[in-house]
Structure formats: structure tokens, C-alpha cells
mmCIF file of C-alpha atoms in Angstrom:
data_model
loop_
_atom_site.group_PDB
_atom_site.id
_atom_site.type_symbol
_atom_site.label_atom_id
_atom_site.label_comp_id
_atom_site.label_asym_id
_atom_site.label_seq_id
_atom_site.Cartn_x
_atom_site.Cartn_y
_atom_site.Cartn_z
ATOM 1 C CA MET A 1 -0.003 0.011 -0.108
ATOM 2 C CA ALA A 2 1.168 3.401 -0.930
ATOM 3 C CA VAL A 3 2.026 5.548 2.077
ATOM 4 C CA ILE A 4 3.182 9.472 2.217
ATOM 5 C CA ASN A 5 6.113 9.955 4.056
ATOM 6 C CA GLN A 6 5.402 12.195 6.587
ATOM 7 C CA PRO A 7 8.885 13.479 9.015
ATOM 8 C CA SER A 8 8.478 14.009 12.137
ATOM 9 C CA GLY A 9 9.374 17.852 11.714
ATOM 10 C CA GLN A 10 6.807 18.304 8.957
ATOM 11 C CA ILE A 11 3.893 20.561 9.248
ATOM 12 C CA LYS A 12 0.307 18.390 9.475
ATOM 13 C CA LEU A 13 -2.495 19.743 7.030
ATOM 14 C CA THR A 14 -4.227 21.909 8.553
ATOM 15 C CA ASN A 15 -7.876 23.871 8.202
ATOM 16 C CA VAL A 16 -8.533 20.793 6.327
ATOM 17 C CA SER A 17 -12.245 19.747 5.281
ATOM 18 C CA LEU A 18 -12.261 15.877 4.576
ATOM 19 C CA VAL A 19 -14.538 14.648 2.169
ATOM 20 C CA ARG A 20 -15.544 11.227 1.757
ATOM 21 C CA LEU A 21 -16.907 8.829 -0.781
ATOM 22 C CA LYS A 22 -17.562 4.821 0.570
ATOM 23 C CA LYS A 23 -17.237 2.296 -3.058
ATOM 24 C CA ALA A 24 -16.540 -1.228 -3.446
ATOM 25 C CA LYS A 25 -16.541 -1.532 0.319
ATOM 26 C CA LYS A 26 -13.721 0.987 0.573
ATOM 27 C CA ARG A 27 -13.910 4.536 2.042
ATOM 28 C CA PHE A 28 -12.070 7.146 -0.235
ATOM 29 C CA GLU A 29 -11.123 10.571 1.241
ATOM 30 C CA VAL A 30 -9.776 13.842 -0.597
ATOM 31 C CA ALA A 31 -8.158 16.701 1.634
ATOM 32 C CA CYS A 32 -9.733 20.212 0.853
ATOM 33 C CA TYR A 33 -9.496 23.789 2.145
ATOM 34 C CA GLN A 34 -12.115 24.832 4.238
ATOM 35 C CA ASN A 35 -16.001 26.484 2.560
ATOM 36 C CA LYS A 36 -14.460 25.200 -0.908
ATOM 37 C CA VAL A 37 -16.420 22.125 -0.969
ATOM 38 C CA GLN A 38 -19.396 24.017 -1.335
ATOM 39 C CA ASP A 39 -18.274 26.532 -3.623
ATOM 40 C CA TYR A 40 -17.435 23.849 -6.090
ATOM 41 C CA ARG A 41 -20.535 22.242 -5.484
ATOM 42 C CA ASN A 42 -22.598 25.433 -6.379
ATOM 43 C CA GLY A 43 -20.417 26.213 -9.195
ATOM 44 C CA VAL A 44 -18.790 29.270 -7.818
ATOM 45 C CA GLU A 45 -15.380 27.336 -7.862
ATOM 46 C CA LYS A 46 -14.361 25.117 -10.731
ATOM 47 C CA ASP A 47 -10.160 24.912 -10.101
ATOM 48 C CA LEU A 48 -9.670 21.986 -8.032
ATOM 49 C CA ASP A 49 -6.007 23.038 -7.651
ATOM 50 C CA GLU A 50 -8.373 25.846 -5.553
ATOM 51 C CA VAL A 51 -10.434 23.435 -3.743
ATOM 52 C CA LEU A 52 -7.913 20.604 -2.787
ATOM 53 C CA GLN A 53 -5.063 20.774 -0.210
ATOM 54 C CA ILE A 54 -3.408 17.989 -2.045
ATOM 55 C CA HIS A 55 -4.098 16.386 -5.353
ATOM 56 C CA GLN A 56 -4.241 13.140 -4.259
ATOM 57 C CA VAL A 57 -7.332 10.264 -3.364
ATOM 58 C CA PHE A 58 -6.505 9.122 0.334
ATOM 59 C CA LEU A 59 -8.193 5.844 1.886
ATOM 60 C CA ASN A 60 -6.814 7.832 5.048
ATOM 61 C CA VAL A 61 -5.778 11.722 5.193
ATOM 62 C CA SER A 62 -4.668 11.961 8.630
ATOM 63 C CA LYS A 63 -2.403 9.015 8.054
ATOM 64 C CA GLY A 64 -1.312 9.877 4.868
ATOM 65 C CA LEU A 65 -2.279 6.552 3.127
ATOM 66 C CA ALA A 66 -2.773 7.274 -0.603
ATOM 67 C CA ALA A 67 -5.318 5.336 -2.327
ATOM 68 C CA PRO A 68 -3.467 2.129 -4.303
ATOM 69 C CA LYS A 69 -4.272 2.498 -8.033
ATOM 70 C CA ASP A 70 -5.818 -1.402 -7.977
ATOM 71 C CA ASP A 71 -8.102 -0.252 -5.398
ATOM 72 C CA LEU A 72 -9.409 3.179 -7.577
ATOM 73 C CA LEU A 73 -9.583 0.928 -10.871
ATOM 74 C CA SER A 74 -12.220 -1.664 -8.843
ATOM 75 C CA ALA A 75 -13.994 0.875 -7.372
ATOM 76 C CA PHE A 76 -14.100 3.606 -10.009
ATOM 77 C CA GLY A 77 -13.420 2.086 -13.417
ATOM 78 C CA THR A 78 -10.353 4.239 -14.130
ATOM 79 C CA THR A 79 -7.187 5.356 -12.438
ATOM 80 C CA ASP A 80 -7.646 9.396 -13.544
ATOM 81 C CA GLN A 81 -7.179 11.158 -10.311
ATOM 82 C CA ASP A 82 -9.263 13.963 -11.673
ATOM 83 C CA LEU A 83 -11.971 12.160 -12.933
ATOM 84 C CA ILE A 84 -12.376 10.285 -9.269
ATOM 85 C CA ILE A 85 -11.774 13.348 -7.301
ATOM 86 C CA ILE A 86 -14.449 14.868 -8.978
ATOM 87 C CA GLU A 87 -17.151 12.216 -8.355
ATOM 88 C CA ILE A 88 -16.042 12.321 -4.621
ATOM 89 C CA LEU A 89 -16.058 16.056 -4.697
ATOM 90 C CA ASN A 90 -19.979 15.485 -5.716
ATOM 91 C CA LYS A 91 -20.812 12.840 -4.314
ATOM 92 C CA GLY A 92 -18.959 12.456 -0.880
ATOM 93 C CA GLU A 93 -20.115 13.669 2.439
ATOM 94 C CA ILE A 94 -18.336 16.682 3.484
ATOM 95 C CA GLN A 95 -16.827 15.513 7.103
ATOM 96 C CA LEU A 96 -16.530 19.089 9.462
ATOM 97 C CA SER A 97 -15.627 19.827 12.913
ATOM 98 C CA GLU A 98 -18.832 20.531 15.368
ATOM 99 C CA LYS A 99 -18.150 24.477 14.603
ATOM 100 C CA GLU A 100 -17.788 24.551 11.061
ATOM 101 C CA ARG A 101 -20.664 22.410 10.483
ATOM 102 C CA GLN A 102 -22.805 24.841 12.626
ATOM 103 C CA LEU A 103 -21.696 27.606 10.574
ATOM 104 C CA MET A 104 -22.076 25.846 7.378
ATOM 105 C CA LEU A 105 -25.604 25.234 8.401
ATOM 106 C CA SER A 106 -26.371 28.676 9.427
ATOM 107 C CA LYS A 107 -25.215 29.725 5.844
ATOM 108 C CA ILE A 108 -27.285 27.645 4.042
ATOM 109 C CA THR A 109 -29.997 28.163 6.364
ATOM 110 C CA ASN A 110 -30.176 31.497 5.398
ATOM 111 C CA GLU A 111 -29.713 30.866 2.081
ATOM 112 C CA ILE A 112 -32.672 28.753 2.169
ATOM 113 C CA LEU A 113 -34.927 31.534 4.050
ATOM 114 C CA THR A 114 -33.798 34.046 1.488
ATOM 115 C CA LEU A 115 -34.735 32.070 -1.383
ATOM 116 C CA VAL A 116 -38.432 30.728 -0.149
ATOM 117 C CA SER A 117 -38.911 34.717 1.200
ATOM 118 C CA ALA A 118 -38.123 35.985 -2.676
ATOM 119 C CA LYS A 119 -40.471 33.306 -4.069
ATOM 120 C CA CYS A 120 -43.283 33.208 -1.811
ATOM 121 C CA ILE A 121 -46.302 35.506 -0.609
ATOM 122 C CA ASN A 122 -49.332 35.587 1.800
ATOM 123 C CA PRO A 123 -52.212 35.102 -0.950
ATOM 124 C CA LYS A 124 -54.287 37.722 0.802
ATOM 125 C CA SER A 125 -52.030 40.877 1.462
ATOM 126 C CA LYS A 126 -49.660 39.803 -1.927
ATOM 127 C CA LYS A 127 -46.835 40.601 0.662
ATOM 128 C CA ARG A 128 -43.842 38.353 1.100
ATOM 129 C CA TYR A 129 -42.945 37.094 4.473
ATOM 130 C CA PRO A 130 -39.849 37.646 6.516
ATOM 131 C CA PRO A 131 -37.274 35.497 6.450
ATOM 132 C CA THR A 132 -37.850 35.075 10.460
ATOM 133 C CA MET A 133 -41.520 34.147 9.729
ATOM 134 C CA ILE A 134 -40.512 31.735 7.456
ATOM 135 C CA TYR A 135 -37.570 30.190 9.476
ATOM 136 C CA LYS A 136 -40.574 30.226 12.438
ATOM 137 C CA THR A 137 -42.901 27.727 10.583
ATOM 138 C CA LEU A 138 -40.325 25.702 9.320
ATOM 139 C CA THR A 139 -39.133 25.094 12.819
ATOM 140 C CA GLU A 140 -42.663 24.191 13.458
ATOM 141 C CA LEU A 141 -43.368 21.718 10.479
ATOM 142 C CA LYS A 142 -40.195 19.830 11.515
ATOM 143 C CA PHE A 143 -37.938 21.168 8.318
ATOM 144 C CA ASN A 144 -34.532 19.704 8.521
ATOM 145 C CA VAL A 145 -31.776 21.732 6.857
ATOM 146 C CA VAL A 146 -28.578 19.238 5.435
ATOM 147 C CA LEU A 147 -25.332 19.922 4.427
ATOM 148 C CA ASN A 148 -25.403 17.609 1.395
ATOM 149 C CA LYS A 149 -28.085 19.128 -0.693
ATOM 150 C CA SER A 150 -27.851 22.529 -2.233
ATOM 151 C CA ALA A 151 -29.737 25.517 -0.843
ATOM 152 C CA LYS A 152 -31.905 26.280 -3.939
ATOM 153 C CA ILE A 153 -33.097 22.199 -3.567
ATOM 154 C CA GLN A 154 -33.663 22.515 -0.007
ATOM 155 C CA ALA A 155 -35.940 25.879 -0.808
ATOM 156 C CA LEU A 156 -37.873 24.105 -3.025
ATOM 157 C CA ASP A 157 -38.601 21.156 -0.585
ATOM 158 C CA ALA A 158 -39.246 23.806 1.903
ATOM 159 C CA ILE A 159 -41.753 25.742 -0.116
ATOM 160 C CA LYS A 160 -43.586 22.543 -0.943
ATOM 161 C CA LEU A 161 -43.953 21.687 2.879
ATOM 162 C CA LEU A 162 -45.471 25.365 3.577
ATOM 163 C CA VAL A 163 -48.029 25.488 0.816
ATOM 164 C CA LEU A 164 -49.025 21.836 1.732
ATOM 165 C CA LYS A 165 -49.518 22.186 5.200
ATOM 166 C CA GLN A 166 -50.625 25.965 5.042
ATOM 167 C CA LEU A 167 -49.629 26.899 8.723
ATOM 168 C CA ILE A 168 -49.280 30.322 7.760
ATOM 169 C CA PRO A 169 -51.432 31.344 4.139
ATOM 170 C CA ILE A 170 -48.659 31.300 1.351
ATOM 171 C CA VAL A 171 -48.401 30.884 -2.260
ATOM 172 C CA ARG A 172 -45.901 30.635 -4.373
ATOM 173 C CA ALA A 173 -45.343 33.754 -6.243
ATOM 174 C CA LYS A 174 -46.267 34.303 -10.100
ATOM 175 C CA MET A 175 -43.887 34.395 -12.644
ATOM 176 C CA LYS A 176 -44.207 36.943 -15.210
ATOM 177 C CA VAL A 177 -43.029 35.714 -18.829
ATOM 178 C CA LYS A 178 -43.168 36.775 -22.268
ATOM 179 C CA VAL A 179 -43.384 34.281 -25.186
ATOM 180 C CA ARG A 180 -43.017 34.672 -29.120
ATOM 181 C CA VAL A 181 -44.438 31.801 -31.662
ATOM 182 C CA PRO A 182 -44.968 31.990 -35.676
ATOM 183 C CA LYS A 183 -48.454 31.933 -36.331
ATOM 184 C CA GLN A 184 -48.473 29.705 -39.143
ATOM 185 C CA GLY A 185 -49.299 25.911 -38.259
ATOM 186 C CA ASN A 186 -48.841 26.333 -34.561
ATOM 187 C CA ASP A 187 -52.510 26.715 -33.625
ATOM 188 C CA ASP A 188 -52.508 24.080 -31.064
ATOM 189 C CA LEU A 189 -49.312 25.086 -29.689
ATOM 190 C CA ILE A 190 -50.490 28.902 -29.255
ATOM 191 C CA GLU A 191 -54.102 27.526 -27.690
ATOM 192 C CA LYS A 192 -52.053 25.503 -24.971
ATOM 193 C CA LEU A 193 -49.520 28.302 -24.398
ATOM 194 C CA ASN A 194 -52.650 30.781 -24.098
ATOM 195 C CA ARG A 195 -54.549 28.467 -21.575
ATOM 196 C CA LEU A 196 -50.991 28.585 -19.397
ATOM 197 C CA ILE A 197 -50.291 32.335 -19.809
ATOM 198 C CA SER A 198 -52.934 35.121 -17.855
ATOM 199 C CA ARG A 199 -53.722 38.305 -19.565
ATOM 200 C CA THR A 200 -55.420 37.422 -22.912
ATOM 201 C CA GLY A 201 -55.359 40.801 -23.828
ATOM 202 C CA ASP A 202 -51.662 41.133 -24.144
ATOM 203 C CA SER A 203 -51.687 38.504 -26.859
ATOM 204 C CA VAL A 204 -50.870 41.016 -29.652
ATOM 205 C CA ALA A 205 -48.040 40.600 -32.223
ATOM 206 C CA PRO A 206 -46.111 44.032 -33.227
ATOM 207 C CA GLU A 207 -48.117 45.560 -36.251
ATOM 208 C CA GLU A 208 -45.030 45.276 -37.895
ATOM 209 C CA GLU A 209 -44.535 41.302 -37.732
ATOM 210 C CA PRO A 210 -48.032 40.138 -38.168
ATOM 211 C CA GLN A 211 -47.093 36.547 -38.949
ATOM 212 C CA PHE A 212 -46.275 35.841 -35.184
ATOM 213 C CA TRP A 213 -48.344 35.728 -32.236
ATOM 214 C CA GLU A 214 -47.116 36.907 -29.038
ATOM 215 C CA LYS A 215 -48.144 37.171 -25.506
ATOM 216 C CA SER A 216 -46.766 38.341 -21.763
ATOM 217 C CA GLY A 217 -48.279 37.582 -18.636
ATOM 218 C CA LEU A 218 -48.206 35.693 -15.061
ATOM 219 C CA ILE A 219 -47.934 31.808 -14.730
ATOM 220 C CA ASP A 220 -47.684 29.370 -11.824
ATOM 221 C CA PRO A 221 -44.169 28.516 -11.427
ATOM 222 C CA VAL A 222 -44.782 24.762 -12.003
ATOM 223 C CA SER A 223 -45.948 25.530 -15.380
ATOM 224 C CA TYR A 224 -42.462 27.100 -16.708
ATOM 225 C CA ARG A 225 -40.962 23.946 -17.607
ATOM 226 C CA GLU A 226 -43.881 22.869 -19.665
ATOM 227 C CA ILE A 227 -44.235 26.307 -21.200
ATOM 228 C CA SER A 228 -39.996 26.380 -21.912
ATOM 229 C CA ALA A 229 -40.929 22.949 -23.616
ATOM 230 C CA LEU A 230 -43.714 23.900 -25.915
ATOM 231 C CA CYS A 231 -41.582 27.145 -27.169
ATOM 232 C CA ASN A 232 -38.171 24.745 -27.273
ATOM 233 C CA LYS A 233 -38.333 24.689 -31.095
ATOM 234 C CA VAL A 234 -40.639 27.203 -32.685
ATOM 235 C CA GLY A 235 -40.972 30.035 -30.141
ATOM 236 C CA VAL A 236 -39.046 32.081 -28.093
ATOM 237 C CA LEU A 237 -39.544 32.363 -24.112
ATOM 238 C CA GLN A 238 -38.471 35.299 -22.049
ATOM 239 C CA VAL A 239 -38.403 35.403 -18.208
ATOM 240 C CA LEU A 240 -39.700 39.344 -17.149
ATOM 241 C CA ASP A 241 -40.050 38.594 -13.597
ATOM 242 C CA MET A 242 -39.120 35.750 -11.484
ATOM 243 C CA ALA A 243 -41.670 36.569 -8.362
ATOM 244 C CA VAL A 244 -44.587 39.103 -9.228
ATOM 245 C CA ILE A 245 -45.244 40.676 -5.450
ATOM 246 C CA ASP A 246 -48.625 42.427 -6.509
ATOM 247 C CA ASP A 247 -51.050 40.501 -8.990
ATOM 248 C CA SER A 248 -53.974 42.215 -7.752
ATOM 249 C CA ASN A 249 -54.809 44.228 -11.067
ATOM 250 C CA GLU A 250 -55.012 41.053 -12.807
#
């Protein structure tokens, strides 16, 4: 087994965050700089050298035991260190000290609360709830924040739970979009889009382009993917506002 020699006078790794992945009955580890793993997973940091303290896959970082090529090949089907490191960074479990864990949980929780507050409204007042109210309600619903999922995904999960349970009156804020498709041969498509998008009075194309059908209006966010798929090949979909706060004039 390959061993990294560490003289007694050598300075050990400090401020290290480990990412571990168990595969083929073995545990593989990489040593990373604190906070860089989440930056990498969120797409903020793409340079592996900025994430890793040592560009190496280990069986045990603290003992300096590098993973043998046979183990890597058996578990990952390759000995390419970069490919294996990327898989460990994306799928592995982040090992943090209790202080690091609490700081990371606090950061992710704040991101989730900010996202939920921005994307939801009280349907009666047409106003956003402050993050403190969102936090209190999610706590009552026993919603647990975890470290191995992005804040965006957890925010969407939180919104589904809040809308389902209705401890406070809450709905997803509508999105405002604009679509534009050629009229010829797209009668069925236009009918579907017209049904999904409110404000029929806006379905007037510019006079200089009568061959196009155009409409702007509000949609339920859950319809966005369907509308995007409908417009994918023949039309254009433009998001004008991710979360409309007051649609009382509808």
C-alpha cells in the first residue's frame, strides 16, 4: 500500500475539510480547503487546485495513506485521479468539525430562508413573508436543513411543505413571462400557451410582425418547464420577472 512519508518535523495539514465516499466496500477521501467544497458544488469554484489541499485520493488522509491504483480501478473503473476526485467532491460526504458544521448549516439555512421569502407571498396581502417568519414556520413543521443538498433544492422542498401544510397562508409568487411563436401551423401550440399564461389582452403581436403570436402574462411557476418545452423548437420564452409580488390588478 502506498504511504506518504511524513517526517516528524513536517507540518501537518491544518484547516482541512475531508470529503469521503464509500465505494466497493472501501472509503476514499480527499483533503480540501474549508468552504471550498460547497463553492465547487455550487459552481462558484471550478479549479480543483483551489479546492484541494493535496491533488491525491487517499484511503486515510490523517495517516497519509494514498489509495492504490488497484483499489481505484476496482471502485471507479479508472485510475484517472481528476475524474475520481470530481466524483468524490460531487457525491461524497463532507466531514466537518462541530463548529464548521454549525457555521455551514447557518449559512445554508440563511440562503434557504432568503430564497423562500423571495419566491412566496401571502395570497391575501400579496406581500412576502420575512425570513424570520419562514424560519419559525419551518421549525414548527420540523423541516431539517442538511449539508449535502444545495440551498436551492432545499428551498423548493421547503416551499412544497409550506404550501401543503398552510400553517400560514402562503403560495408561490407568480412569474411574469413573454412568449413569441410563428402563427403559421402552430394553432394547437398557441392554444396551449394561451391557456397557461394569463392576461389574454396582451396576446397582440407588433404590427410590423403580424406573422407572429406574442403574449406576456403571469404563470404558475410549476408551469414554467411545460411552457419552456412547448417553446423550445419554434418559439421564444423570456422571463420578465421571477416573482411578481402584487398581481391584484389581474
